[in-house]
Amino acid sequence: PKGKRMKKCIISLIWLGLLSCTLVSCGPSAPYQNVQFEGSKSIIGENDLVNVPKNLTNFHQNSPSEDLLDSIGLIHSGCTATHIGNNIMITAGHCIQAKFFNFHKDIACNKRLTVSWGVRESYRGYLHSRCVRIIAAENSIERDFALVKVDKAPRDQFNLYTGGEPELNRNMTIYSHPMKRPLQWSKECKNLGRKDLGQWNSNRNYHLNRIHYSCDTEGGSSGAAVIDSDSYEILAIHNSGIAFSADQNKATSIKDILDKLDEEGVTLDL
């Protein structure tokens, strides 16, 4: 009967909607309806996140110095940023603008874009800065990054890796501010490379344009630097973790960012 067929169609649509939310962690509408990756909880297996103490004595053997860790910032809107020199910080593009957008350069700041540096344990940070200008930003299937000039910056900085695509199984780690908490360390993981996960076209391209790894993150870790465990060079910028691929988190490679800046004629004075 017509009524039963209509009821089945409605039930099917409801289940389809629930499945879509499960796969992509439902978020605000955007041009790419199938790609809502931000904000997914990304703990893989046991939670390896460790609080970074104010005093680093006996923290862990390969820990960066206190000055270097102080160059990791908490964006007050809820993301992580890293100072890379000359008052320039790097973060994720979706931390600057939630909806998807193509590459932009030399754009005005969001007035609420403020950052605190050196937030560890109960400390609120030793330095607070505001956005002066957004040098370049993108939040697309291809890349998710932002480079922002701030009025004040930490004493030290992390350097960008300029050696091209980081090799598979390279040891990596992340320091971030998950859920706006004081700085936490993800411990180490391996570079798993770019993955073809066989999803529909837009999602497939998203994964192929990202480096994958199993370091733990949470919402607020977005924009954190994925760094080499030994040299501390920034290999990638953390973008997302996603429910239907819970064994991997994802980042935009510094190589892809530098290639795009070169293509667009943007020079970083570092």
PDB file of C-alpha atoms in Angstrom, residues 8-243:
ATOM      1  CA  LYS A   8       9.570   2.853   4.513  1.00  0.00           C
ATOM      2  CA  CYS A   9      10.952   5.758   2.478  1.00  0.00           C
ATOM      3  CA  ILE A  10      10.855   8.071   5.512  1.00  0.00           C
ATOM      4  CA  ILE A  11      12.599   5.454   7.702  1.00  0.00           C
ATOM      5  CA  SER A  12      15.249   4.932   5.018  1.00  0.00           C
ATOM      6  CA  LEU A  13      15.905   8.667   4.816  1.00  0.00           C
ATOM      7  CA  ILE A  14      16.240   8.897   8.609  1.00  0.00           C
ATOM      8  CA  TRP A  15      18.754   6.046   8.676  1.00  0.00           C
ATOM      9  CA  LEU A  16      20.684   7.606   5.799  1.00  0.00           C
ATOM     10  CA  GLY A  17      20.876  10.874   7.717  1.00  0.00           C
ATOM     11  CA  LEU A  18      22.073   9.118  10.869  1.00  0.00           C
ATOM     12  CA  LEU A  19      24.685   7.192   8.899  1.00  0.00           C
ATOM     13  CA  SER A  20      25.941  10.407   7.308  1.00  0.00           C
ATOM     14  CA  CYS A  21      26.289  12.028  10.731  1.00  0.00           C
ATOM     15  CA  THR A  22      28.172   8.980  12.042  1.00  0.00           C
ATOM     16  CA  LEU A  23      30.610   8.988   9.159  1.00  0.00           C
ATOM     17  CA  VAL A  24      31.385  12.663   9.097  1.00  0.00           C
ATOM     18  CA  SER A  25      30.659  13.967  12.615  1.00  0.00           C
ATOM     19  CA  CYS A  26      27.826  16.318  11.627  1.00  0.00           C
ATOM     20  CA  GLY A  27      28.807  19.959  11.440  1.00  0.00           C
ATOM     21  CA  PRO A  28      27.639  23.223   9.887  1.00  0.00           C
ATOM     22  CA  SER A  29      26.683  23.243   6.225  1.00  0.00           C
ATOM     23  CA  ALA A  30      29.440  23.831   3.690  1.00  0.00           C
ATOM     24  CA  PRO A  31      29.947  23.655  -0.093  1.00  0.00           C
ATOM     25  CA  TYR A  32      31.346  20.117   0.252  1.00  0.00           C
ATOM     26  CA  GLN A  33      28.454  18.434   2.015  1.00  0.00           C
ATOM     27  CA  ASN A  34      30.249  15.085   2.363  1.00  0.00           C
ATOM     28  CA  VAL A  35      33.372  16.471   3.984  1.00  0.00           C
ATOM     29  CA  GLN A  36      32.805  17.676   7.553  1.00  0.00           C
ATOM     30  CA  PHE A  37      35.942  16.525   9.342  1.00  0.00           C
ATOM     31  CA  GLU A  38      36.561  19.173  11.997  1.00  0.00           C
ATOM     32  CA  GLY A  39      35.848  18.419  15.635  1.00  0.00           C
ATOM     33  CA  SER A  40      35.856  14.626  15.515  1.00  0.00           C
ATOM     34  CA  LYS A  41      37.279  13.022  18.619  1.00  0.00           C
ATOM     35  CA  SER A  42      40.444  11.254  17.552  1.00  0.00           C
ATOM     36  CA  ILE A  43      41.672   9.048  20.380  1.00  0.00           C
ATOM     37  CA  ILE A  44      43.000   5.856  18.826  1.00  0.00           C
ATOM     38  CA  GLY A  45      42.964   2.849  21.118  1.00  0.00           C
ATOM     39  CA  GLU A  46      44.052   3.929  24.592  1.00  0.00           C
ATOM     40  CA  ASN A  47      44.291   7.635  25.321  1.00  0.00           C
ATOM     41  CA  ASP A  48      48.004   8.515  25.081  1.00  0.00           C
ATOM     42  CA  LEU A  49      47.647  12.254  25.687  1.00  0.00           C
ATOM     43  CA  VAL A  50      49.941  13.406  28.505  1.00  0.00           C
ATOM     44  CA  ASN A  51      49.935  16.753  30.305  1.00  0.00           C
ATOM     45  CA  VAL A  52      53.086  18.778  29.663  1.00  0.00           C
ATOM     46  CA  PRO A  53      54.325  20.101  33.033  1.00  0.00           C
ATOM     47  CA  LYS A  54      55.563  23.612  33.649  1.00  0.00           C
ATOM     48  CA  ASN A  55      58.881  22.188  34.831  1.00  0.00           C
ATOM     49  CA  LEU A  56      60.145  19.790  32.157  1.00  0.00           C
ATOM     50  CA  THR A  57      62.578  17.950  34.447  1.00  0.00           C
ATOM     51  CA  ASN A  58      62.170  14.210  33.812  1.00  0.00           C
ATOM     52  CA  PHE A  59      59.230  14.816  31.468  1.00  0.00           C
ATOM     53  CA  HIS A  60      60.502  12.656  28.621  1.00  0.00           C
ATOM     54  CA  GLN A  61      63.887  12.164  27.029  1.00  0.00           C
ATOM     55  CA  ASN A  62      63.201  13.782  23.642  1.00  0.00           C
ATOM     56  CA  SER A  63      61.150  16.697  24.913  1.00  0.00           C
ATOM     57  CA  PRO A  64      61.753  20.052  23.207  1.00  0.00           C
ATOM     58  CA  SER A  65      63.091  22.823  25.439  1.00  0.00           C
ATOM     59  CA  GLU A  66      60.771  24.973  27.521  1.00  0.00           C
ATOM     60  CA  ASP A  67      61.343  27.972  25.220  1.00  0.00           C
ATOM     61  CA  LEU A  68      60.440  25.873  22.186  1.00  0.00           C
ATOM     62  CA  LEU A  69      57.285  24.498  23.809  1.00  0.00           C
ATOM     63  CA  ASP A  70      56.339  28.067  24.732  1.00  0.00           C
ATOM     64  CA  SER A  71      56.087  28.766  20.992  1.00  0.00           C
ATOM     65  CA  ILE A  72      52.980  26.552  20.814  1.00  0.00           C
ATOM     66  CA  GLY A  73      49.896  28.694  21.289  1.00  0.00           C
ATOM     67  CA  LEU A  74      46.304  28.245  22.404  1.00  0.00           C
ATOM     68  CA  ILE A  75      43.929  30.067  20.045  1.00  0.00           C
ATOM     69  CA  HIS A  76      41.106  31.327  22.259  1.00  0.00           C
ATOM     70  CA  SER A  77      38.436  30.238  19.786  1.00  0.00           C
ATOM     71  CA  GLY A  78      39.643  26.663  20.286  1.00  0.00           C
ATOM     72  CA  CYS A  79      42.617  25.561  18.153  1.00  0.00           C
ATOM     73  CA  THR A  80      46.397  25.192  18.382  1.00  0.00           C
ATOM     74  CA  ALA A  81      48.997  27.372  16.635  1.00  0.00           C
ATOM     75  CA  THR A  82      52.793  27.334  16.335  1.00  0.00           C
ATOM     76  CA  HIS A  83      55.230  30.240  15.987  1.00  0.00           C
ATOM     77  CA  ILE A  84      57.530  29.716  12.975  1.00  0.00           C
ATOM     78  CA  GLY A  85      59.501  32.973  13.225  1.00  0.00           C
ATOM     79  CA  ASN A  86      59.157  36.709  12.580  1.00  0.00           C
ATOM     80  CA  ASN A  87      55.808  36.929  14.409  1.00  0.00           C
ATOM     81  CA  ILE A  88      54.222  34.421  12.009  1.00  0.00           C
ATOM     82  CA  MET A  89      52.159  31.527  13.339  1.00  0.00           C
ATOM     83  CA  ILE A  90      50.824  28.531  11.456  1.00  0.00           C
ATOM     84  CA  THR A  91      47.542  26.742  12.156  1.00  0.00           C
ATOM     85  CA  ALA A  92      44.650  25.095  10.276  1.00  0.00           C
ATOM     86  CA  GLY A  93      42.538  27.048   7.809  1.00  0.00           C
ATOM     87  CA  HIS A  94      39.306  25.873   9.432  1.00  0.00           C
ATOM     88  CA  CYS A  95      40.495  27.532  12.663  1.00  0.00           C
ATOM     89  CA  ILE A  96      40.310  30.853  10.782  1.00  0.00           C
ATOM     90  CA  GLN A  97      37.096  30.210   8.851  1.00  0.00           C
ATOM     91  CA  ALA A  98      34.789  27.266   9.623  1.00  0.00           C
ATOM     92  CA  LYS A  99      33.206  26.932   6.192  1.00  0.00           C
ATOM     93  CA  PHE A 100      35.165  25.604   3.243  1.00  0.00           C
ATOM     94  CA  PHE A 101      36.949  28.188   1.104  1.00  0.00           C
ATOM     95  CA  ASN A 102      39.650  28.280  -1.558  1.00  0.00           C
ATOM     96  CA  PHE A 103      43.112  29.801  -1.177  1.00  0.00           C
ATOM     97  CA  HIS A 104      43.201  33.457  -0.069  1.00  0.00           C
ATOM     98  CA  LYS A 105      46.124  35.741   0.716  1.00  0.00           C
ATOM     99  CA  ASP A 106      46.628  39.059   2.510  1.00  0.00           C
ATOM    100  CA  ILE A 107      43.241  39.246   4.187  1.00  0.00           C
ATOM    101  CA  ALA A 108      41.945  41.072   7.231  1.00  0.00           C
ATOM    102  CA  CYS A 109      41.949  39.435  10.651  1.00  0.00           C
ATOM    103  CA  ASN A 110      38.969  38.221  12.549  1.00  0.00           C
ATOM    104  CA  LYS A 111      39.023  40.575  15.561  1.00  0.00           C
ATOM    105  CA  ARG A 112      38.498  37.647  17.938  1.00  0.00           C
ATOM    106  CA  LEU A 113      41.648  35.850  16.749  1.00  0.00           C
ATOM    107  CA  THR A 114      43.823  35.977  19.864  1.00  0.00           C
ATOM    108  CA  VAL A 115      46.464  33.546  21.107  1.00  0.00           C
ATOM    109  CA  SER A 116      48.117  32.708  24.439  1.00  0.00           C
ATOM    110  CA  TRP A 117      51.583  31.138  24.440  1.00  0.00           C
ATOM    111  CA  GLY A 118      53.096  28.811  27.039  1.00  0.00           C
ATOM    112  CA  VAL A 119      49.823  27.575  28.558  1.00  0.00           C
ATOM    113  CA  ARG A 120      50.875  24.610  30.697  1.00  0.00           C
ATOM    114  CA  GLU A 121      49.323  23.177  33.871  1.00  0.00           C
ATOM    115  CA  SER A 122      47.575  26.033  35.716  1.00  0.00           C
ATOM    116  CA  TYR A 123      49.544  28.751  33.919  1.00  0.00           C
ATOM    117  CA  ARG A 124      47.577  31.010  31.598  1.00  0.00           C
ATOM    118  CA  GLY A 125      50.589  31.649  29.419  1.00  0.00           C
ATOM    119  CA  TYR A 126      53.410  34.156  29.559  1.00  0.00           C
ATOM    120  CA  LEU A 127      52.497  36.041  26.372  1.00  0.00           C
ATOM    121  CA  HIS A 128      49.257  36.996  24.629  1.00  0.00           C
ATOM    122  CA  SER A 129      49.005  38.173  21.037  1.00  0.00           C
ATOM    123  CA  ARG A 130      46.478  39.338  18.470  1.00  0.00           C
ATOM    124  CA  CYS A 131      46.183  38.829  14.763  1.00  0.00           C
ATOM    125  CA  VAL A 132      47.647  41.620  12.616  1.00  0.00           C
ATOM    126  CA  ARG A 133      47.059  40.143   9.144  1.00  0.00           C
ATOM    127  CA  ILE A 134      46.294  36.746   7.622  1.00  0.00           C
ATOM    128  CA  ILE A 135      49.143  36.123   5.188  1.00  0.00           C
ATOM    129  CA  ALA A 136      47.522  33.120   3.501  1.00  0.00           C
ATOM    130  CA  ALA A 137      44.788  30.630   4.311  1.00  0.00           C
ATOM    131  CA  GLU A 138      42.880  27.744   2.766  1.00  0.00           C
ATOM    132  CA  ASN A 139      40.317  25.207   3.974  1.00  0.00           C
ATOM    133  CA  SER A 140      39.603  22.885   1.070  1.00  0.00           C
ATOM    134  CA  ILE A 141      39.819  19.260   0.005  1.00  0.00           C
ATOM    135  CA  GLU A 142      43.353  19.991  -1.225  1.00  0.00           C
ATOM    136  CA  ARG A 143      44.779  21.793   1.841  1.00  0.00           C
ATOM    137  CA  ASP A 144      43.826  23.095   5.288  1.00  0.00           C
ATOM    138  CA  PHE A 145      46.247  25.686   6.692  1.00  0.00           C
ATOM    139  CA  ALA A 146      46.628  29.336   7.700  1.00  0.00           C
ATOM    140  CA  LEU A 147      49.630  31.597   8.147  1.00  0.00           C
ATOM    141  CA  VAL A 148      48.942  34.560  10.429  1.00  0.00           C
ATOM    142  CA  LYS A 149      51.014  37.587  11.410  1.00  0.00           C
ATOM    143  CA  VAL A 150      50.603  38.484  15.098  1.00  0.00           C
ATOM    144  CA  ASP A 151      51.593  41.581  17.080  1.00  0.00           C
ATOM    145  CA  LYS A 152      53.701  39.720  19.661  1.00  0.00           C
ATOM    146  CA  ALA A 153      55.472  36.386  19.376  1.00  0.00           C
ATOM    147  CA  PRO A 154      57.405  33.933  21.564  1.00  0.00           C
ATOM    148  CA  ARG A 155      61.178  34.019  21.860  1.00  0.00           C
ATOM    149  CA  ASP A 156      61.705  30.739  20.007  1.00  0.00           C
ATOM    150  CA  GLN A 157      60.152  29.102  16.956  1.00  0.00           C
ATOM    151  CA  PHE A 158      59.719  25.768  15.227  1.00  0.00           C
ATOM    152  CA  ASN A 159      61.196  25.488  11.738  1.00  0.00           C
ATOM    153  CA  LEU A 160      59.304  24.257   8.677  1.00  0.00           C
ATOM    154  CA  TYR A 161      60.577  21.053   7.078  1.00  0.00           C
ATOM    155  CA  THR A 162      61.803  21.814   3.557  1.00  0.00           C
ATOM    156  CA  GLY A 163      62.925  18.324   2.519  1.00  0.00           C
ATOM    157  CA  GLY A 164      59.814  17.470   0.495  1.00  0.00           C
ATOM    158  CA  GLU A 165      57.449  14.629   1.291  1.00  0.00           C
ATOM    159  CA  PRO A 166      58.361  13.053   4.673  1.00  0.00           C
ATOM    160  CA  GLU A 167      59.242   9.389   4.274  1.00  0.00           C
ATOM    161  CA  LEU A 168      56.954   6.590   5.382  1.00  0.00           C
ATOM    162  CA  ASN A 169      57.298   5.366   8.981  1.00  0.00           C
ATOM    163  CA  ARG A 170      59.098   8.525  10.040  1.00  0.00           C
ATOM    164  CA  ASN A 171      58.712   9.128  13.786  1.00  0.00           C
ATOM    165  CA  MET A 172      56.345  12.022  14.459  1.00  0.00           C
ATOM    166  CA  THR A 173      54.662  13.613  17.449  1.00  0.00           C
ATOM    167  CA  ILE A 174      52.169  16.359  18.310  1.00  0.00           C
ATOM    168  CA  TYR A 175      51.877  18.924  21.102  1.00  0.00           C
ATOM    169  CA  SER A 176      48.467  20.572  21.207  1.00  0.00           C
ATOM    170  CA  HIS A 177      45.678  22.142  23.256  1.00  0.00           C
ATOM    171  CA  PRO A 178      42.856  19.566  23.014  1.00  0.00           C
ATOM    172  CA  MET A 179      39.487  21.008  24.071  1.00  0.00           C
ATOM    173  CA  LYS A 180      41.320  24.224  25.127  1.00  0.00           C
ATOM    174  CA  ARG A 181      43.220  22.342  27.838  1.00  0.00           C
ATOM    175  CA  PRO A 182      46.792  23.254  28.835  1.00  0.00           C
ATOM    176  CA  LEU A 183      49.447  21.793  26.549  1.00  0.00           C
ATOM    177  CA  GLN A 184      49.379  18.026  26.060  1.00  0.00           C
ATOM    178  CA  TRP A 185      51.725  15.616  24.310  1.00  0.00           C
ATOM    179  CA  SER A 186      50.461  12.822  22.040  1.00  0.00           C
ATOM    180  CA  LYS A 187      53.543  10.599  22.393  1.00  0.00           C
ATOM    181  CA  GLU A 188      55.041   9.221  19.167  1.00  0.00           C
ATOM    182  CA  CYS A 189      53.551   7.684  16.048  1.00  0.00           C
ATOM    183  CA  LYS A 190      54.612   6.829  12.489  1.00  0.00           C
ATOM    184  CA  ASN A 191      53.962   8.584   9.210  1.00  0.00           C
ATOM    185  CA  LEU A 192      51.498   6.280   7.427  1.00  0.00           C
ATOM    186  CA  GLY A 193      51.547   8.309   4.223  1.00  0.00           C
ATOM    187  CA  ARG A 194      48.630   9.270   2.009  1.00  0.00           C
ATOM    188  CA  LYS A 195      45.732   6.839   1.899  1.00  0.00           C
ATOM    189  CA  ASP A 196      43.145   5.848  -0.677  1.00  0.00           C
ATOM    190  CA  LEU A 197      40.320   4.736   1.600  1.00  0.00           C
ATOM    191  CA  GLY A 198      37.900   4.072  -1.249  1.00  0.00           C
ATOM    192  CA  GLN A 199      35.201   6.519  -0.128  1.00  0.00           C
ATOM    193  CA  TRP A 200      33.089   8.641  -2.491  1.00  0.00           C
ATOM    194  CA  ASN A 201      35.061  10.993  -4.697  1.00  0.00           C
ATOM    195  CA  SER A 202      35.283  14.117  -2.506  1.00  0.00           C
ATOM    196  CA  ASN A 203      36.297  12.146   0.580  1.00  0.00           C
ATOM    197  CA  ARG A 204      38.712  10.032  -1.436  1.00  0.00           C
ATOM    198  CA  ASN A 205      40.505  13.153  -2.670  1.00  0.00           C
ATOM    199  CA  TYR A 206      40.578  14.555   0.860  1.00  0.00           C
ATOM    200  CA  HIS A 207      42.421  11.489   2.176  1.00  0.00           C
ATOM    201  CA  LEU A 208      44.834  11.392  -0.758  1.00  0.00           C
ATOM    202  CA  ASN A 209      45.749  15.011  -0.008  1.00  0.00           C
ATOM    203  CA  ARG A 210      46.576  14.294   3.647  1.00  0.00           C
ATOM    204  CA  ILE A 211      49.335  12.593   5.648  1.00  0.00           C
ATOM    205  CA  HIS A 212      47.910   9.925   7.988  1.00  0.00           C
ATOM    206  CA  TYR A 213      49.114   8.862  11.453  1.00  0.00           C
ATOM    207  CA  SER A 214      47.870   7.463  14.764  1.00  0.00           C
ATOM    208  CA  CYS A 215      49.023  10.124  17.251  1.00  0.00           C
ATOM    209  CA  ASP A 216      46.087  10.948  19.553  1.00  0.00           C
ATOM    210  CA  THR A 217      44.292  14.277  19.162  1.00  0.00           C
ATOM    211  CA  GLU A 218      40.979  15.821  20.167  1.00  0.00           C
ATOM    212  CA  GLY A 219      38.937  18.829  19.124  1.00  0.00           C
ATOM    213  CA  GLY A 220      41.187  21.838  19.713  1.00  0.00           C
ATOM    214  CA  SER A 221      44.229  19.941  18.439  1.00  0.00           C
ATOM    215  CA  SER A 222      43.337  21.291  15.002  1.00  0.00           C
ATOM    216  CA  GLY A 223      46.130  23.429  13.628  1.00  0.00           C
ATOM    217  CA  ALA A 224      48.815  21.768  15.760  1.00  0.00           C
ATOM    218  CA  ALA A 225      52.194  21.102  14.204  1.00  0.00           C
ATOM    219  CA  VAL A 226      52.971  17.480  13.422  1.00  0.00           C
ATOM    220  CA  ILE A 227      56.699  17.509  14.130  1.00  0.00           C
ATOM    221  CA  ASP A 228      59.662  15.232  13.589  1.00  0.00           C
ATOM    222  CA  SER A 229      60.428  13.543  16.915  1.00  0.00           C
ATOM    223  CA  ASP A 230      64.149  14.293  16.707  1.00  0.00           C
ATOM    224  CA  SER A 231      64.671  17.491  14.704  1.00  0.00           C
ATOM    225  CA  TYR A 232      61.382  19.138  15.832  1.00  0.00           C
ATOM    226  CA  GLU A 233      60.845  20.406  12.288  1.00  0.00           C
ATOM    227  CA  ILE A 234      57.203  20.827  11.284  1.00  0.00           C
ATOM    228  CA  LEU A 235      56.221  18.099   8.817  1.00  0.00           C
ATOM    229  CA  ALA A 236      52.501  18.850   8.573  1.00  0.00           C
ATOM    230  CA  ILE A 237      49.567  20.715  10.134  1.00  0.00           C
ATOM    231  CA  HIS A 238      46.953  18.598  11.912  1.00  0.00           C
ATOM    232  CA  ASN A 239      43.499  18.881  10.326  1.00  0.00           C
ATOM    233  CA  SER A 240      41.152  16.142  11.478  1.00  0.00           C
ATOM    234  CA  GLY A 241      40.225  12.753  12.832  1.00  0.00           C
ATOM    235  CA  ILE A 242      37.201  10.952  11.448  1.00  0.00           C
ATOM    236  CA  ALA A 243      34.811   8.324  12.766  1.00  0.00           C
TER     237      ALA A 243
END
